[in-house]
PDB file of C-alpha atoms in Angstrom:
ATOM      1  CA  MET A   1       0.000   0.000   0.000  1.00 41.00           C
ATOM      2  CA  ARG A   2       1.424   3.369  -0.973  1.00 42.00           C
ATOM      3  CA  ASP A   3       2.507   5.571   1.928  1.00 42.00           C
ATOM      4  CA  ILE A   4       1.987   9.263   1.228  1.00 35.00           C
ATOM      5  CA  LYS A   5       2.742  11.967   3.733  1.00 39.00           C
ATOM      6  CA  THR A   6       0.552  15.016   4.144  1.00 38.00           C
ATOM      7  CA  MET A   7       1.747  17.210   1.348  1.00 36.00           C
ATOM      8  CA  ALA A   8       1.235  20.924   1.568  1.00 36.00           C
ATOM      9  CA  ASN A   9       3.576  21.329  -1.366  1.00 41.00           C
ATOM     10  CA  ALA A  10       2.575  18.241  -3.327  1.00 44.00           C
ATOM     11  CA  PRO A  11       1.698  18.467  -7.009  1.00 42.00           C
ATOM     12  CA  GLY A  12      -2.005  18.929  -7.342  1.00 44.00           C
ATOM     13  CA  THR A  13      -2.291  21.016  -4.173  1.00 44.00           C
ATOM     14  CA  GLN A  14      -0.626  24.185  -5.465  1.00 47.00           C
ATOM     15  CA  ARG A  15      -2.742  26.653  -7.406  1.00 46.00           C
ATOM     16  CA  ARG A  16      -1.542  27.619 -10.834  1.00 50.00           C
ATOM     17  CA  ARG A  17      -1.309  31.098 -12.228  1.00 51.00           C
ATOM     18  CA  GLY A  18      -4.210  32.571 -14.108  1.00 54.00           C
ATOM     19  CA  ARG A  19      -7.172  32.067 -11.832  1.00 56.00           C
ATOM     20  CA  PRO A  20     -10.228  30.954 -13.846  1.00 57.00           C
ATOM     21  CA  LYS A  21     -13.611  32.549 -13.504  1.00 55.00           C
ATOM     22  CA  LYS A  22     -15.713  31.221 -10.662  1.00 50.00           C
ATOM     23  CA  THR A  23     -18.448  30.180 -13.055  1.00 49.00           C
ATOM     24  CA  GLU A  24     -18.212  29.504 -16.750  1.00 51.00           C
ATOM     25  CA  SER A  25     -21.875  29.432 -17.757  1.00 48.00           C
ATOM     26  CA  PRO A  26     -25.180  30.374 -16.151  1.00 44.00           C
ATOM     27  CA  ASN A  27     -25.717  26.705 -15.246  1.00 52.00           C
ATOM     28  CA  SER A  28     -22.193  26.021 -13.953  1.00 53.00           C
ATOM     29  CA  PRO A  29     -21.634  25.476 -10.234  1.00 56.00           C
ATOM     30  CA  GLU A  30     -19.261  27.627  -8.216  1.00 77.00           C
ATOM     31  CA  ILE A  31     -15.777  26.367  -8.986  1.00 88.00           C
ATOM     32  CA  SER A  32     -13.406  25.446  -6.183  1.00 95.00           C
ATOM     33  CA  ARG A  33     -11.325  22.451  -5.206  1.00 95.00           C
ATOM     34  CA  GLU A  34     -13.999  21.394  -2.726  1.00 96.00           C
ATOM     35  CA  ALA A  35     -16.828  21.812  -5.249  1.00 97.00           C
ATOM     36  CA  ILE A  36     -15.030  19.708  -7.852  1.00 97.00           C
ATOM     37  CA  ILE A  37     -14.311  16.924  -5.358  1.00 98.00           C
ATOM     38  CA  GLU A  38     -17.882  16.998  -4.054  1.00 98.00           C
ATOM     39  CA  PHE A  39     -19.297  16.776  -7.576  1.00 98.00           C
ATOM     40  CA  ALA A  40     -16.962  13.940  -8.571  1.00 98.00           C
ATOM     41  CA  PHE A  41     -17.825  12.147  -5.340  1.00 98.00           C
ATOM     42  CA  SER A  42     -21.529  12.322  -6.185  1.00 98.00           C
ATOM     43  CA  MET A  43     -20.778  10.736  -9.561  1.00 98.00           C
ATOM     44  CA  THR A  44     -19.518   7.569  -7.831  1.00 98.00           C
ATOM     45  CA  ARG A  45     -23.099   6.680  -6.937  1.00 98.00           C
ATOM     46  CA  THR A  46     -23.484   5.543 -10.538  1.00 96.00           C
ATOM     47  CA  GLU A  47     -19.980   5.476 -12.059  1.00 96.00           C
ATOM     48  CA  SER A  48     -16.783   3.734 -11.065  1.00 95.00           C
ATOM     49  CA  LEU A  49     -14.154   6.077  -9.692  1.00 97.00           C
ATOM     50  CA  ASP A  50     -11.711   4.294 -11.969  1.00 95.00           C
ATOM     51  CA  THR A  51     -13.468   5.754 -15.027  1.00 96.00           C
ATOM     52  CA  LEU A  52     -13.502   9.360 -13.832  1.00 96.00           C
ATOM     53  CA  SER A  53     -11.089  11.699 -15.563  1.00 96.00           C
ATOM     54  CA  MET A  54     -10.507  15.421 -15.285  1.00 96.00           C
ATOM     55  CA  VAL A  55     -12.249  15.933 -18.628  1.00 97.00           C
ATOM     56  CA  LYS A  56     -15.209  13.737 -17.703  1.00 97.00           C
ATOM     57  CA  VAL A  57     -15.777  15.595 -14.447  1.00 97.00           C
ATOM     58  CA  ALA A  58     -15.410  18.970 -16.181  1.00 97.00           C
ATOM     59  CA  THR A  59     -17.937  17.966 -18.839  1.00 96.00           C
ATOM     60  CA  ALA A  60     -20.431  16.792 -16.223  1.00 96.00           C
ATOM     61  CA  MET A  61     -19.984  20.061 -14.326  1.00 96.00           C
ATOM     62  CA  ALA A  62     -20.335  22.130 -17.523  1.00 95.00           C
ATOM     63  CA  VAL A  63     -16.977  23.809 -16.974  1.00 95.00           C
ATOM     64  CA  SER A  64     -13.749  23.754 -18.947  1.00 94.00           C
ATOM     65  CA  PRO A  65     -11.167  21.034 -18.214  1.00 95.00           C
ATOM     66  CA  SER A  66      -8.634  23.788 -17.527  1.00 94.00           C
ATOM     67  CA  SER A  67     -10.694  24.854 -14.510  1.00 93.00           C
ATOM     68  CA  VAL A  68     -10.495  21.373 -13.026  1.00 95.00           C
ATOM     69  CA  HIS A  69      -6.772  21.183 -13.750  1.00 94.00           C
ATOM     70  CA  TYR A  70      -6.287  24.556 -12.094  1.00 95.00           C
ATOM     71  CA  TYR A  71      -7.526  23.301  -8.742  1.00 95.00           C
ATOM     72  CA  LEU A  72      -6.487  19.647  -9.110  1.00 95.00           C
ATOM     73  CA  SER A  73      -3.567  19.517 -11.500  1.00 85.00           C
ATOM     74  CA  ARG A  74      -3.170  15.723 -11.306  1.00 93.00           C
ATOM     75  CA  ARG A  75      -5.708  12.935 -11.603  1.00 96.00           C
ATOM     76  CA  ASP A  76      -4.263  11.400  -8.438  1.00 96.00           C
ATOM     77  CA  ALA A  77      -5.302  14.542  -6.574  1.00 96.00           C
ATOM     78  CA  LEU A  78      -8.850  14.084  -7.857  1.00 97.00           C
ATOM     79  CA  ILE A  79      -8.978  10.375  -6.994  1.00 97.00           C
ATOM     80  CA  SER A  80      -7.528  10.840  -3.510  1.00 98.00           C
ATOM     81  CA  GLY A  81      -9.762  13.840  -2.881  1.00 97.00           C
ATOM     82  CA  VAL A  82     -12.858  11.810  -3.728  1.00 98.00           C
ATOM     83  CA  ILE A  83     -11.749   8.873  -1.576  1.00 98.00           C
ATOM     84  CA  ASN A  84     -10.978  11.218   1.314  1.00 98.00           C
ATOM     85  CA  ARG A  85     -14.484  12.669   0.949  1.00 98.00           C
ATOM     86  CA  PHE A  86     -15.853   9.123   1.039  1.00 98.00           C
ATOM     87  CA  TYR A  87     -13.936   8.300   4.210  1.00 98.00           C
ATOM     88  CA  ARG A  88     -15.195  11.540   5.735  1.00 98.00           C
ATOM     89  CA  GLU A  89     -18.729  10.253   5.313  1.00 98.00           C
ATOM     90  CA  VAL A  90     -17.658   6.929   6.813  1.00 97.00           C
ATOM     91  CA  CYS A  91     -16.275   8.768   9.848  1.00 97.00           C
ATOM     92  CA  ASP A  92     -19.314  11.022  10.149  1.00 97.00           C
ATOM     93  CA  SER A  93     -21.596   7.981  10.103  1.00 96.00           C
ATOM     94  CA  THR A  94     -19.628   6.186  12.818  1.00 92.00           C
ATOM     95  CA  PRO A  95     -21.762   6.114  15.980  1.00 90.00           C
ATOM     96  CA  LYS A  96     -20.375   7.065  19.365  1.00 87.00           C
ATOM     97  CA  ALA A  97     -19.339   4.129  21.513  1.00 80.00           C
ATOM     98  CA  SER A  98     -22.186   2.709  23.581  1.00 82.00           C
ATOM     99  CA  GLY A  99     -23.028  -0.655  25.082  1.00 87.00           C
ATOM    100  CA  SER A 100     -20.506  -3.467  25.089  1.00 93.00           C
ATOM    101  CA  ALA A 101     -17.224  -3.388  23.201  1.00 95.00           C
ATOM    102  CA  ARG A 102     -18.613  -5.971  20.791  1.00 96.00           C
ATOM    103  CA  GLU A 103     -21.697  -3.858  20.106  1.00 95.00           C
ATOM    104  CA  ALA A 104     -19.475  -0.830  19.461  1.00 95.00           C
ATOM    105  CA  ILE A 105     -17.441  -2.796  16.904  1.00 97.00           C
ATOM    106  CA  LYS A 106     -20.601  -4.073  15.220  1.00 96.00           C
ATOM    107  CA  ALA A 107     -22.085  -0.586  15.023  1.00 95.00           C
ATOM    108  CA  ILE A 108     -18.981   0.798  13.315  1.00 97.00           C
ATOM    109  CA  VAL A 109     -18.760  -2.076  10.840  1.00 98.00           C
ATOM    110  CA  GLN A 110     -22.453  -1.850   9.961  1.00 97.00           C
ATOM    111  CA  ALA A 111     -22.259   1.927   9.507  1.00 96.00           C
ATOM    112  CA  ASN A 112     -19.227   1.559   7.224  1.00 98.00           C
ATOM    113  CA  TYR A 113     -21.044  -1.047   5.152  1.00 98.00           C
ATOM    114  CA  LEU A 114     -24.119   1.146   4.695  1.00 98.00           C
ATOM    115  CA  VAL A 115     -21.976   4.035   3.444  1.00 98.00           C
ATOM    116  CA  MET A 116     -20.219   1.741   0.976  1.00 98.00           C
ATOM    117  CA  LEU A 117     -23.563   0.620  -0.419  1.00 98.00           C
ATOM    118  CA  LYS A 118     -24.323   4.230  -1.358  1.00 98.00           C
ATOM    119  CA  TYR A 119     -21.179   4.587  -3.480  1.00 98.00           C
ATOM    120  CA  PRO A 120     -20.615   1.474  -5.617  1.00 97.00           C
ATOM    121  CA  GLY A 121     -18.163   3.425  -7.763  1.00 98.00           C
ATOM    122  CA  ILE A 122     -15.875   3.803  -4.748  1.00 98.00           C
ATOM    123  CA  VAL A 123     -16.284   0.138  -3.847  1.00 98.00           C
ATOM    124  CA  ARG A 124     -15.255  -0.984  -7.328  1.00 96.00           C
ATOM    125  CA  TYR A 125     -12.161   1.198  -7.178  1.00 97.00           C
ATOM    126  CA  LEU A 126     -11.079   0.087  -3.694  1.00 97.00           C
ATOM    127  CA  SER A 127     -11.620  -3.547  -4.675  1.00 96.00           C
ATOM    128  CA  SER A 128      -9.137  -3.345  -7.530  1.00 95.00           C
ATOM    129  CA  HIS A 129      -6.571  -0.705  -6.518  1.00 95.00           C
ATOM    130  CA  ASN A 130      -4.128  -0.437  -3.628  1.00 94.00           C
ATOM    131  CA  ARG A 131      -3.382   3.237  -4.072  1.00 93.00           C
ATOM    132  CA  PHE A 132      -5.313   5.483  -1.677  1.00 96.00           C
ATOM    133  CA  ARG A 133      -7.037   2.586   0.085  1.00 95.00           C
ATOM    134  CA  LEU A 134      -5.721   4.022   3.347  1.00 95.00           C
ATOM    135  CA  VAL A 135      -3.453   7.086   3.185  1.00 96.00           C
ATOM    136  CA  GLN A 136      -4.584  10.139   1.224  1.00 97.00           C
ATOM    137  CA  GLU A 137      -2.960  13.164  -0.356  1.00 95.00           C
ATOM    138  CA  VAL A 138      -4.204  16.057   1.755  1.00 94.00           C
ATOM    139  CA  GLN A 139      -3.430  19.741   1.952  1.00 93.00           C
ATOM    140  CA  GLU A 140      -1.921  21.430   4.977  1.00 93.00           C
ATOM    141  CA  GLY A 141      -4.458  21.448   7.782  1.00 94.00           C
ATOM    142  CA  GLU A 142      -6.749  18.983   6.013  1.00 96.00           C
ATOM    143  CA  ILE A 143      -7.731  15.769   7.790  1.00 98.00           C
ATOM    144  CA  ASP A 144      -6.763  12.433   6.281  1.00 98.00           C
ATOM    145  CA  TYR A 145     -10.072  10.655   6.778  1.00 98.00           C
ATOM    146  CA  GLY A 146      -8.683   7.354   5.531  1.00 97.00           C
ATOM    147  CA  ILE A 147      -6.392   7.308   8.553  1.00 98.00           C
ATOM    148  CA  ARG A 148      -9.163   8.540  10.840  1.00 98.00           C
ATOM    149  CA  ALA A 149     -11.529   5.769   9.711  1.00 97.00           C
ATOM    150  CA  PHE A 150      -8.768   3.223  10.321  1.00 98.00           C
ATOM    151  CA  ASP A 151      -8.231   4.657  13.789  1.00 98.00           C
ATOM    152  CA  LEU A 152     -11.919   4.652  14.757  1.00 97.00           C
ATOM    153  CA  LEU A 153     -12.293   0.931  14.146  1.00 97.00           C
ATOM    154  CA  GLY A 154      -8.900   0.254  15.721  1.00 97.00           C
ATOM    155  CA  VAL A 155      -9.879   2.079  18.914  1.00 97.00           C
ATOM    156  CA  ALA A 156     -13.137   0.116  19.185  1.00 97.00           C
ATOM    157  CA  ILE A 157     -11.280  -3.194  18.850  1.00 97.00           C
ATOM    158  CA  MET A 158      -8.532  -2.067  21.230  1.00 97.00           C
ATOM    159  CA  ARG A 159     -11.144  -1.217  23.875  1.00 95.00           C
ATOM    160  CA  ALA A 160     -12.389  -4.788  23.677  1.00 95.00           C
ATOM    161  CA  GLY A 161      -9.075  -5.766  25.248  1.00 94.00           C
ATOM    162  CA  TYR A 162      -7.308  -7.173  22.212  1.00 95.00           C
ATOM    163  CA  SER A 163      -3.545  -6.995  21.799  1.00 95.00           C
ATOM    164  CA  GLY A 164      -1.953  -4.879  19.108  1.00 96.00           C
ATOM    165  CA  ARG A 165      -1.582  -7.885  16.819  1.00 95.00           C
ATOM    166  CA  ASP A 166      -5.116  -9.108  17.411  1.00 96.00           C
ATOM    167  CA  THR A 167      -6.438  -5.578  16.861  1.00 97.00           C
ATOM    168  CA  ALA A 168      -4.562  -5.472  13.556  1.00 98.00           C
ATOM    169  CA  MET A 169      -5.787  -8.937  12.563  1.00 97.00           C
ATOM    170  CA  LEU A 170      -9.449  -8.418  13.451  1.00 97.00           C
ATOM    171  CA  GLY A 171      -9.446  -4.932  11.944  1.00 98.00           C
ATOM    172  CA  HIS A 172      -8.039  -6.253   8.683  1.00 98.00           C
ATOM    173  CA  LEU A 173     -10.514  -9.132   8.564  1.00 98.00           C
ATOM    174  CA  LEU A 174     -13.424  -6.781   9.210  1.00 99.00           C
ATOM    175  CA  ARG A 175     -12.301  -4.286   6.570  1.00 98.00           C
ATOM    176  CA  MET A 176     -11.938  -7.054   3.987  1.00 98.00           C
ATOM    177  CA  PHE A 177     -15.354  -8.390   4.976  1.00 98.00           C
ATOM    178  CA  ILE A 178     -16.989  -4.972   4.619  1.00 98.00           C
ATOM    179  CA  LEU A 179     -15.413  -4.371   1.222  1.00 98.00           C
ATOM    180  CA  SER A 180     -16.142  -7.828  -0.195  1.00 98.00           C
ATOM    181  CA  SER A 181     -19.745  -7.674   1.032  1.00 98.00           C
ATOM    182  CA  ALA A 182     -20.244  -4.240  -0.510  1.00 98.00           C
ATOM    183  CA  GLN A 183     -18.593  -5.406  -3.731  1.00 97.00           C
ATOM    184  CA  ALA A 184     -21.048  -8.313  -3.967  1.00 97.00           C
ATOM    185  CA  GLU A 185     -23.876  -5.787  -3.868  1.00 96.00           C
ATOM    186  CA  ALA A 186     -22.187  -3.389  -6.298  1.00 95.00           C
ATOM    187  CA  GLN A 187     -21.520  -6.208  -8.777  1.00 94.00           C
ATOM    188  CA  LEU A 188     -24.994  -7.749  -8.293  1.00 95.00           C
ATOM    189  CA  GLN A 189     -23.403 -10.973  -7.031  1.00 95.00           C
ATOM    190  CA  THR A 190     -25.807 -11.526  -4.126  1.00 96.00           C
ATOM    191  CA  PRO A 191     -27.951 -14.629  -4.851  1.00 97.00           C
ATOM    192  CA  SER A 192     -31.303 -12.839  -4.467  1.00 96.00           C
ATOM    193  CA  PHE A 193     -30.446 -10.673  -7.480  1.00 96.00           C
ATOM    194  CA  HIS A 194     -30.647 -13.862  -9.571  1.00 97.00           C
ATOM    195  CA  LYS A 195     -33.469 -15.672  -7.769  1.00 96.00           C
ATOM    196  CA  GLU A 196     -35.644 -16.247 -10.825  1.00 96.00           C
ATOM    197  CA  PHE A 197     -32.763 -17.749 -12.800  1.00 97.00           C
ATOM    198  CA  LEU A 198     -31.564 -19.930  -9.911  1.00 96.00           C
ATOM    199  CA  ASP A 199     -35.059 -21.225  -9.173  1.00 95.00           C
ATOM    200  CA  GLY A 200     -35.423 -22.145 -12.819  1.00 95.00           C
ATOM    201  CA  ILE A 201     -32.357 -24.378 -13.075  1.00 95.00           C
ATOM    202  CA  LEU A 202     -33.285 -26.821 -10.321  1.00 94.00           C
ATOM    203  CA  GLY A 203     -35.349 -29.027 -12.625  1.00 93.00           C
ATOM    204  CA  ARG A 204     -32.337 -29.604 -14.878  1.00 96.00           C
ATOM    205  CA  PHE A 205     -30.515 -31.644 -12.237  1.00 97.00           C
ATOM    206  CA  LYS A 206     -31.702 -34.882 -10.632  1.00 96.00           C
ATOM    207  CA  ARG A 207     -32.059 -34.901  -6.860  1.00 97.00           C
ATOM    208  CA  LYS A 208     -30.311 -38.280  -6.646  1.00 97.00           C
ATOM    209  CA  SER A 209     -27.218 -36.942  -8.400  1.00 98.00           C
ATOM    210  CA  TYR A 210     -27.222 -33.512  -6.731  1.00 98.00           C
ATOM    211  CA  PRO A 211     -28.789 -33.876  -3.270  1.00 98.00           C
ATOM    212  CA  GLY A 212     -26.964 -30.870  -1.838  1.00 98.00           C
ATOM    213  CA  LEU A 213     -28.215 -28.673  -4.654  1.00 97.00           C
ATOM    214  CA  HIS A 214     -31.831 -29.700  -4.115  1.00 97.00           C
ATOM    215  CA  HIS A 215     -31.509 -29.361  -0.355  1.00 98.00           C
ATOM    216  CA  SER A 216     -30.334 -25.747  -0.402  1.00 98.00           C
ATOM    217  CA  LEU A 217     -30.697 -24.038  -3.789  1.00 97.00           C
ATOM    218  CA  ARG A 218     -34.079 -22.408  -3.175  1.00 97.00           C
ATOM    219  CA  ASP A 219     -32.883 -20.995   0.134  1.00 97.00           C
ATOM    220  CA  PHE A 220     -29.619 -19.954  -1.501  1.00 98.00           C
ATOM    221  CA  ALA A 221     -31.537 -18.066  -4.179  1.00 97.00           C
ATOM    222  CA  SER A 222     -33.364 -16.111  -1.471  1.00 97.00           C
ATOM    223  CA  LEU A 223     -30.264 -14.877   0.346  1.00 97.00           C
ATOM    224  CA  ASP A 224     -30.068 -11.087   0.396  1.00 96.00           C
ATOM    225  CA  GLY A 225     -27.090  -8.898   1.127  1.00 96.00           C
ATOM    226  CA  THR A 226     -28.236  -7.610   4.515  1.00 95.00           C
ATOM    227  CA  ASP A 227     -28.862 -11.071   5.969  1.00 96.00           C
ATOM    228  CA  VAL A 228     -25.587 -12.405   4.591  1.00 97.00           C
ATOM    229  CA  PHE A 229     -23.663  -9.422   5.950  1.00 98.00           C
ATOM    230  CA  ASN A 230     -25.157  -9.535   9.444  1.00 97.00           C
ATOM    231  CA  THR A 231     -24.752 -13.308   9.718  1.00 98.00           C
ATOM    232  CA  GLY A 232     -21.174 -13.170   8.485  1.00 98.00           C
ATOM    233  CA  LEU A 233     -20.329 -10.395  10.933  1.00 98.00           C
ATOM    234  CA  GLU A 234     -21.679 -12.400  13.882  1.00 98.00           C
ATOM    235  CA  ILE A 235     -19.738 -15.492  12.814  1.00 98.00           C
ATOM    236  CA  LEU A 236     -16.543 -13.483  12.379  1.00 98.00           C
ATOM    237  CA  LEU A 237     -16.814 -11.844  15.805  1.00 98.00           C
ATOM    238  CA  ASP A 238     -17.821 -15.109  17.507  1.00 98.00           C
ATOM    239  CA  GLY A 239     -14.896 -16.932  15.973  1.00 96.00           C
ATOM    240  CA  PHE A 240     -12.384 -14.260  16.920  1.00 96.00           C
ATOM    241  CA  GLU A 241     -13.652 -14.142  20.505  1.00 95.00           C
ATOM    242  CA  ARG A 242     -13.303 -17.919  20.833  1.00 95.00           C
ATOM    243  CA  ARG A 243      -9.818 -17.727  19.372  1.00 93.00           C
ATOM    244  CA  ALA A 244      -8.840 -15.087  21.936  1.00 89.00           C
ATOM    245  CA  GLU A 245     -10.225 -17.247  24.759  1.00 90.00           C
ATOM    246  CA  ARG A 246      -8.263 -20.283  23.568  1.00 91.00           C
ATOM    247  CA  ASN A 247      -5.069 -18.244  23.365  1.00 86.00           C
ATOM    248  CA  ALA A 248      -5.632 -16.818  26.850  1.00 85.00           C
ATOM    249  CA  ASN A 249      -6.259 -20.275  28.318  1.00 87.00           C
ATOM    250  CA  ALA A 250      -3.193 -21.684  26.587  1.00 87.00           C
ATOM    251  CA  ALA A 251      -1.069 -18.876  28.043  1.00 84.00           C
ATOM    252  CA  LYS A 252      -2.189 -19.794  31.574  1.00 83.00           C
ATOM    253  CA  GLU A 253      -1.162 -23.439  31.211  1.00 77.00           C
TER     254      GLU A 253
END
């Protein structure tokens, strides 16, 4: 994973000479770095972040590409800016700790998942790229929300009494689980999306030859993303708690 320090002087964060007009047509939005990032971020509800270019964003905003380049001179600055905006929403949606440590972890994971479902274009990008999955290019004084989101989940796990290594392990497993679950929804891979097709194939295979198929296919075809996610989360947390108990008991022997 690429490690990028906060860069006040990084390319893409310095303004160029020749300030463009704030608006370029009666229907154009106010132009600023924040406005461009916010607009591009909204596009990820329907488009993959991987397909967004400076020109594409400028066209959608009804402004000239030079205006976008003025505020974000590199595509990396645009991509990281959008991902940082995404992680800001993740952080803003994170509930304050309440109840047991396990409930606090569950609440954070569920909130993160719900935000990911809103932005499938971000999910597709994070599923296939390592760059900017964690550390962002930010301007001086700007918060790196990728790091903050990482910290929020880490603190919740730490407060459950896990060691540094176990906090790292469980945090990584949960983040992979969130992303893969959201990707299944974004890519329409959840079985319920294909229920009609799956129900229709059962008659093509004899029960005697495929007993497992006949035993479970109709239920499989009814599985929806929310049930799968919540069940998987419980299993993951249960398993990790039992593992921690076994390790603690082994250490006492």
